[in-house]
mmCIF file of C-alpha atoms in Angstrom:
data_model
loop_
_atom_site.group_PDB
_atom_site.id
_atom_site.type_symbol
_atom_site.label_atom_id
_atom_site.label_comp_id
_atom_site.label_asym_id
_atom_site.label_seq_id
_atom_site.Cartn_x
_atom_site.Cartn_y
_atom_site.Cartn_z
ATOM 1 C CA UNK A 1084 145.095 124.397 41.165
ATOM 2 C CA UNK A 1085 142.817 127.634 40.371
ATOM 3 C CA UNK A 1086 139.294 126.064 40.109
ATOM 4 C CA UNK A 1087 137.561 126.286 37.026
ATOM 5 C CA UNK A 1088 137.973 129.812 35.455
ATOM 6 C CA UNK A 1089 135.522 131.621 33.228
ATOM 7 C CA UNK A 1090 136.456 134.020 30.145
ATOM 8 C CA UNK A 1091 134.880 137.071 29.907
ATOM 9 C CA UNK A 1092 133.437 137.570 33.292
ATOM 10 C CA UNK A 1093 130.733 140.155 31.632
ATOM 11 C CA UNK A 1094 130.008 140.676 28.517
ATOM 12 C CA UNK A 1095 127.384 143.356 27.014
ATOM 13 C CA UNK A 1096 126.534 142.705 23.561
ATOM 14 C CA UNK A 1097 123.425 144.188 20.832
ATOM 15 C CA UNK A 1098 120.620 141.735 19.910
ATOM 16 C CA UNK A 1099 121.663 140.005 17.058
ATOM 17 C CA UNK A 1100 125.273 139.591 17.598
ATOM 18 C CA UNK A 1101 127.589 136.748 18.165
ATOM 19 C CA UNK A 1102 128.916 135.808 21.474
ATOM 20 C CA UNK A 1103 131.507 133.602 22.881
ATOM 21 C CA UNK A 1104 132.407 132.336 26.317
ATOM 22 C CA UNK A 1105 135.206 130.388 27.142
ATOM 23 C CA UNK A 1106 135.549 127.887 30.332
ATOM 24 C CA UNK A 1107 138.575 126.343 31.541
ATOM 25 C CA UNK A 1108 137.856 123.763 33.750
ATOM 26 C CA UNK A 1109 140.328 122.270 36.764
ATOM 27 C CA UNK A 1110 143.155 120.351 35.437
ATOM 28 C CA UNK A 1111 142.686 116.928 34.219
ATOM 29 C CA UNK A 1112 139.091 116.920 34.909
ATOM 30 C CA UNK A 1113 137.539 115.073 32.315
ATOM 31 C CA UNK A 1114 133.627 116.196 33.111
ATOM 32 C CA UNK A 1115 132.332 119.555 31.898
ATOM 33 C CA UNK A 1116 129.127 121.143 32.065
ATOM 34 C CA UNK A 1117 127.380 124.531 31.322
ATOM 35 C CA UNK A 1118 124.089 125.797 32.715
ATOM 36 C CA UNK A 1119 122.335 128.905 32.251
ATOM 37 C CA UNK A 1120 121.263 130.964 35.560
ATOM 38 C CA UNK A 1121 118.474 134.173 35.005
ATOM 39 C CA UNK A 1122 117.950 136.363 37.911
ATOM 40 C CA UNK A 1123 115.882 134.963 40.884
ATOM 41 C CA UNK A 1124 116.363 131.589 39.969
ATOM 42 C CA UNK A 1125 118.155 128.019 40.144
ATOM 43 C CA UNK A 1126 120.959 127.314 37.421
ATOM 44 C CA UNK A 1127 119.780 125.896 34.612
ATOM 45 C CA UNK A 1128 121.391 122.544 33.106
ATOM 46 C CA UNK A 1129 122.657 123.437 29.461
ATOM 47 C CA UNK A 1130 124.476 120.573 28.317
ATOM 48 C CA UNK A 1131 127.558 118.163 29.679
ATOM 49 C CA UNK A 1132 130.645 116.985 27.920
ATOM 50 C CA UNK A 1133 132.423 113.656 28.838
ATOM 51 C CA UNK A 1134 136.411 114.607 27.394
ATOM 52 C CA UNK A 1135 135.290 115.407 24.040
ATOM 53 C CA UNK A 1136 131.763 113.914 23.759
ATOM 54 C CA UNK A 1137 128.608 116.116 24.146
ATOM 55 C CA UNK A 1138 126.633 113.483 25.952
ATOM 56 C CA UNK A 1139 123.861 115.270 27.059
ATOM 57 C CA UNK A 1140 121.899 118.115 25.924
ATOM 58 C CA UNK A 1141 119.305 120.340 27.311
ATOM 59 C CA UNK A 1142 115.753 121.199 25.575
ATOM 60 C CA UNK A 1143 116.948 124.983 26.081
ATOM 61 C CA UNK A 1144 119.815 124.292 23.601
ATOM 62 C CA UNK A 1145 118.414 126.092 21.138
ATOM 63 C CA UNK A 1146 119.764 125.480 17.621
ATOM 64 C CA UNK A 1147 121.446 128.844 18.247
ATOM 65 C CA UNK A 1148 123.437 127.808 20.562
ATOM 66 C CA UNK A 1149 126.577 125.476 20.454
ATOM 67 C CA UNK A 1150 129.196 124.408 23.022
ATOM 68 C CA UNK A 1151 132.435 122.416 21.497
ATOM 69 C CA UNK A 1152 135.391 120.934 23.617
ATOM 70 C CA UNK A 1153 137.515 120.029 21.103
ATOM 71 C CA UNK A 1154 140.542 118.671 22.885
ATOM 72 C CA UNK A 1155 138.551 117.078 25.793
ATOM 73 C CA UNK A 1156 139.923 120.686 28.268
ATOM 74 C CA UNK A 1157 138.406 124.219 27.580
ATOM 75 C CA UNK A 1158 135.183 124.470 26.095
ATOM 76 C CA UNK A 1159 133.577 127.084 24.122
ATOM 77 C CA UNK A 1160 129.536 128.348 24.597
ATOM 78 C CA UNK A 1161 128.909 130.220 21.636
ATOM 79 C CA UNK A 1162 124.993 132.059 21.216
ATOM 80 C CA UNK A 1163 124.402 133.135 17.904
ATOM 81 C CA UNK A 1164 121.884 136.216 16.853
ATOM 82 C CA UNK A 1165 121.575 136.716 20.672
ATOM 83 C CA UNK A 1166 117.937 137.946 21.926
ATOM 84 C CA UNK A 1167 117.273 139.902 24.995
ATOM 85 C CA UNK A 1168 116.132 136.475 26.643
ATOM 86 C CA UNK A 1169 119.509 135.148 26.367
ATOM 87 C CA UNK A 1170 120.569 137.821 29.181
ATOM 88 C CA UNK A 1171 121.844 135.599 31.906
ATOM 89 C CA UNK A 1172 124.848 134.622 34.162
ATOM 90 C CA UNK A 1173 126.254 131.378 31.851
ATOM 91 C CA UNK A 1174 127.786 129.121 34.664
ATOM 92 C CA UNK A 1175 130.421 126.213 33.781
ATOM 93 C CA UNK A 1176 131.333 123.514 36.346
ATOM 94 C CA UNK A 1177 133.739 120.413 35.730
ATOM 95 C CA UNK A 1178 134.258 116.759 37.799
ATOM 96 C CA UNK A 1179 136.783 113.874 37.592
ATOM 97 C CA UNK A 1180 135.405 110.443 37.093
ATOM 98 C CA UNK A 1181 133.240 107.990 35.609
ATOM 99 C CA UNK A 1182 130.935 106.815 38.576
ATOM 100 C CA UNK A 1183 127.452 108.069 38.505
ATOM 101 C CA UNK A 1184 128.061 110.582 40.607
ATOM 102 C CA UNK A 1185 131.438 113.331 40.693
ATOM 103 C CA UNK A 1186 130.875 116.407 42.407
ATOM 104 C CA UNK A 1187 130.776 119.229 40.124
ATOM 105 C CA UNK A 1188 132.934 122.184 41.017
ATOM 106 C CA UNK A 1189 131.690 125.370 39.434
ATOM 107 C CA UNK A 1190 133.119 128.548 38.033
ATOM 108 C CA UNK A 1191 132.498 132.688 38.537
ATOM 109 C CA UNK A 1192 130.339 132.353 35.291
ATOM 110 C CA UNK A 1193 130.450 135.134 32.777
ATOM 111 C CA UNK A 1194 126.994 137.626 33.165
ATOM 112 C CA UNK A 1195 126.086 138.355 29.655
ATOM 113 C CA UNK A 1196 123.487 141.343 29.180
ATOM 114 C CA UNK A 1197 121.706 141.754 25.715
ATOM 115 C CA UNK A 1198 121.097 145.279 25.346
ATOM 116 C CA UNK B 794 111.730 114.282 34.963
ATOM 117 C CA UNK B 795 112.068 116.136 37.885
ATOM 118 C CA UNK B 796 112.170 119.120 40.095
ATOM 119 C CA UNK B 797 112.723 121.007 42.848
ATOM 120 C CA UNK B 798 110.462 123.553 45.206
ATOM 121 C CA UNK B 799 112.182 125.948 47.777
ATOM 122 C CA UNK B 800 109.371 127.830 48.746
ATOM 123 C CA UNK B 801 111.011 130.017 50.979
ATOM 124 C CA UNK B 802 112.362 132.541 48.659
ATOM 125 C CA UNK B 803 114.039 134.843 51.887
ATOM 126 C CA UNK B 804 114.862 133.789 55.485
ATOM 127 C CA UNK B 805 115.799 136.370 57.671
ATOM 128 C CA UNK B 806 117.526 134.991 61.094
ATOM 129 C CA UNK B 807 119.120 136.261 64.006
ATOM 130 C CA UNK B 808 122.308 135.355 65.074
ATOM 131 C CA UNK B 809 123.080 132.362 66.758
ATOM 132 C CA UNK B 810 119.202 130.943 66.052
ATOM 133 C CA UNK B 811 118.459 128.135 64.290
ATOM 134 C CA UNK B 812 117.230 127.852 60.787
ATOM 135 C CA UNK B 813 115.886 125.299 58.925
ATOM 136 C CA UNK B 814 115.444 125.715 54.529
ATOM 137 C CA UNK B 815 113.085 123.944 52.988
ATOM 138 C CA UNK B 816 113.492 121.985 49.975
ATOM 139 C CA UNK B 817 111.021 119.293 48.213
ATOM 140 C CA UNK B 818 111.581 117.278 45.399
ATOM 141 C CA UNK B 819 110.015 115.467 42.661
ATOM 142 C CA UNK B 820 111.477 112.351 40.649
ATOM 143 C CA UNK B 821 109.981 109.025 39.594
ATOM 144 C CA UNK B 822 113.126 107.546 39.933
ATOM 145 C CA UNK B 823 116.117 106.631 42.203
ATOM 146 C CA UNK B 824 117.839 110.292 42.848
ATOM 147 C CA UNK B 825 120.930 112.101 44.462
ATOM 148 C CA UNK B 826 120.149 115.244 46.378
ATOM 149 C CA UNK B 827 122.741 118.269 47.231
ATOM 150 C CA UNK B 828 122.838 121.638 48.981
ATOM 151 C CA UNK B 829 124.848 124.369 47.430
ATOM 152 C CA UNK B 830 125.649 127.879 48.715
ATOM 153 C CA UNK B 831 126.441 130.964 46.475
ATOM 154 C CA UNK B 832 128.255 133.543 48.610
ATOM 155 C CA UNK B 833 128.342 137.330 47.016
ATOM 156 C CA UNK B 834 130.192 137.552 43.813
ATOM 157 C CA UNK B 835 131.219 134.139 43.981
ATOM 158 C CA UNK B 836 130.646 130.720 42.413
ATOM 159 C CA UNK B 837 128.339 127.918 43.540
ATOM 160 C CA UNK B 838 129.936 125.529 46.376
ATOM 161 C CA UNK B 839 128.714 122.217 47.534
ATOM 162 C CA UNK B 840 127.388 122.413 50.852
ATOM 163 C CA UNK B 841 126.556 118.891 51.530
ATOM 164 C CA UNK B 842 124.970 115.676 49.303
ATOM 165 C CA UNK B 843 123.104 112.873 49.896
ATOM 166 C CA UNK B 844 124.087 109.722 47.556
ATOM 167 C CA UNK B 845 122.733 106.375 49.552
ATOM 168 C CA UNK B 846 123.105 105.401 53.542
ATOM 169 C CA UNK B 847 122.393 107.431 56.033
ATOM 170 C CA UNK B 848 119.537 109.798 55.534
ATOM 171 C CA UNK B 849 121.605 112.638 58.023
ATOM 172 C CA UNK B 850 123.613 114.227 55.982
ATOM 173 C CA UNK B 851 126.790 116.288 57.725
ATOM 174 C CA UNK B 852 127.973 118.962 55.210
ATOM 175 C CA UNK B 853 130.433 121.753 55.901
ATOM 176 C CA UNK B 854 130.352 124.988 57.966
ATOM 177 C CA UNK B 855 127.975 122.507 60.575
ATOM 178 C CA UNK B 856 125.208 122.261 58.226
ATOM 179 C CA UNK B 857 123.324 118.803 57.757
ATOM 180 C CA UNK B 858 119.885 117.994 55.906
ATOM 181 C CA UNK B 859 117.702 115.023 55.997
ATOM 182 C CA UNK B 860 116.670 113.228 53.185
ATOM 183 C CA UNK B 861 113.082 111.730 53.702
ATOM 184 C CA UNK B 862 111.797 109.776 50.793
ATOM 185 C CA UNK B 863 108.325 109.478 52.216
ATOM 186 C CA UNK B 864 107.750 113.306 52.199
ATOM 187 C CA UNK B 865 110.479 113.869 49.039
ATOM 188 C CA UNK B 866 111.913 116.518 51.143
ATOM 189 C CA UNK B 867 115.518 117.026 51.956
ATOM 190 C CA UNK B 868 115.433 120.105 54.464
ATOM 191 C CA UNK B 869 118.349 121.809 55.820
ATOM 192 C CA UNK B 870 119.611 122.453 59.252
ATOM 193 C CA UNK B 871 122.033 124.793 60.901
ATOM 194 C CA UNK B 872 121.849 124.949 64.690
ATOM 195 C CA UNK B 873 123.627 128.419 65.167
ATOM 196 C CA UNK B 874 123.872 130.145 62.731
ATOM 197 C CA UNK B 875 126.731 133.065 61.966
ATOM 198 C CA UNK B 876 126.903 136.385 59.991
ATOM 199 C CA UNK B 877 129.281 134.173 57.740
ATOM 200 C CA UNK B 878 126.583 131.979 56.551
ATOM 201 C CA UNK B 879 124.760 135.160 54.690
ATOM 202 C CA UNK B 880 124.561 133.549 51.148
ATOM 203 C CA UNK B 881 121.841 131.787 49.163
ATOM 204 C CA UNK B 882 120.926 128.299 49.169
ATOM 205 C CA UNK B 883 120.055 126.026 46.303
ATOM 206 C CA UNK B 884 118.624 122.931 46.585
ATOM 207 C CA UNK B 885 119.249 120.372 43.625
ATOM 208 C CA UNK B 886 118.770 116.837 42.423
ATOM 209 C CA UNK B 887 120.059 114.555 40.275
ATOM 210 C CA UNK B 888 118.486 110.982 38.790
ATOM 211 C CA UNK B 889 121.105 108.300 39.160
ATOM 212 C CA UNK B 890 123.124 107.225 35.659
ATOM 213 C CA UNK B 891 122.347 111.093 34.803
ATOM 214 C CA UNK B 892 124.797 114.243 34.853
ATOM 215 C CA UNK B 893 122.162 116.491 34.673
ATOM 216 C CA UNK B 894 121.504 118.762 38.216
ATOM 217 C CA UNK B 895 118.404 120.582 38.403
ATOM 218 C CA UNK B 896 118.535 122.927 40.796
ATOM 219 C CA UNK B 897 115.378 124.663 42.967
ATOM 220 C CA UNK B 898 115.089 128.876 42.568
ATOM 221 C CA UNK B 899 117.238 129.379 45.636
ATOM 222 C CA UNK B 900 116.473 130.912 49.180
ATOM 223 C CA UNK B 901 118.067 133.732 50.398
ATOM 224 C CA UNK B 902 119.070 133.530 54.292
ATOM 225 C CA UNK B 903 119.794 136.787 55.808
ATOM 226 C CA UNK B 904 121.545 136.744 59.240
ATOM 227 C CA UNK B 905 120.680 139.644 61.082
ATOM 228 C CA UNK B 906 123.612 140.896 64.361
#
């Protein structure tokens, strides 16, 4: 088992492109969750899938931004006509279970910069 | 909703002293509380958590914290502490029947030899 892995570890993009960050979370883990961490501060939660179900969603979601597991395993963040705000280390984490509480075990993240 | 305050944004330490980092919460509802640690160029790790029972919590690398509902504070403790434990700290909560972790803006402990 390698943990949950992040695709691209850094990415530097130009305001107004397209980006895309994949996560593959630890096998057979059927939680998965992105958050969103800016320098000098916490991770933010972004949203949480349950398999293949977005079940929650953060107010940051912006309607530019989308995440999709389609097969209930990797998921996809993708931030459309990126700003310089969006310049942040984009964390993903993943569990096993259904109880209330699974501890989350979290990835390298991929550092996007917005130039 | 709810939040988190680690006031202590840097703790410098020497060696083999104790240190204790701070964290306060806010929730008007039942909540789970957790430690992480971030070591350089690596991902977050769960340090220790606090679900129900016992309000000592033992975590790993000899940490504990103590969750104290009356002060919604959930401080954390290392009696010794080593060059190894040179990382920063993140304080987080959850509200029970919720995924969602929000996490405080970290403190910084700084070992010094």
């Amino acid at each position: 088992d390698t943990g949950v892995s992040q695709n691209p570890r850094h990415k530097i993009t130009k305001r107004g492109q397209n980006v895309t960050f994949r996560c593959d979370p630890i096998s057979e883990h059927n939680r998965l969750y992105w958050y969103r961490q800016t320098l000098g501060q916490g991770p933010e939660f972004l949203t949480y899938f349950q398999n293949e179900a977005q079940l929650e969603k953060s107010r940051l979601l912006s309607d530019r931004f989308s995440a999709e597991r389609p097969k209930g395993s990797f998921s996809t963040l993708e931030i459309q006509r990126t700003e310089q705000g969006d310049s942040a280390m984009y964390l993903c984490a993943s569990s096993l279970g259904l109880a209330d509480y699974n501890e989350q075990f979290f990835g390298p993240g991929t550092r996007l910069t917005v130039l | 909703a709810q939040s988190v305050t680690q006031l202590d944004s840097q703790v410098p330490v020497f060696e083999e002293a104790p240190v204790e980092l701070r964290c306060n919460y806010s929730s008007s509802v039942s909540v789970y509380l957790f430690w992480y640690v971030q070591y350089p160029n690596q991902g977050l790790q769960l340090l220790l958590k606090y679900l129900s029972g016992s309000t000592l919590v033992k975590g790993i690398n000899g940490f504990e914290a103590e969750f104290n509902k009356s002060q919604t504070s959930f401080h954390l403790r290392k009696p010794s502490v080593h060059i190894s434990d040179t990382a920063e700290y993140f304080c987080a909560v959850s509200q029970k029947g919720y995924q969602k972790v929000t996490f405080g803006t970290g403190t910084k402990l700084q070992v010094i030899p």
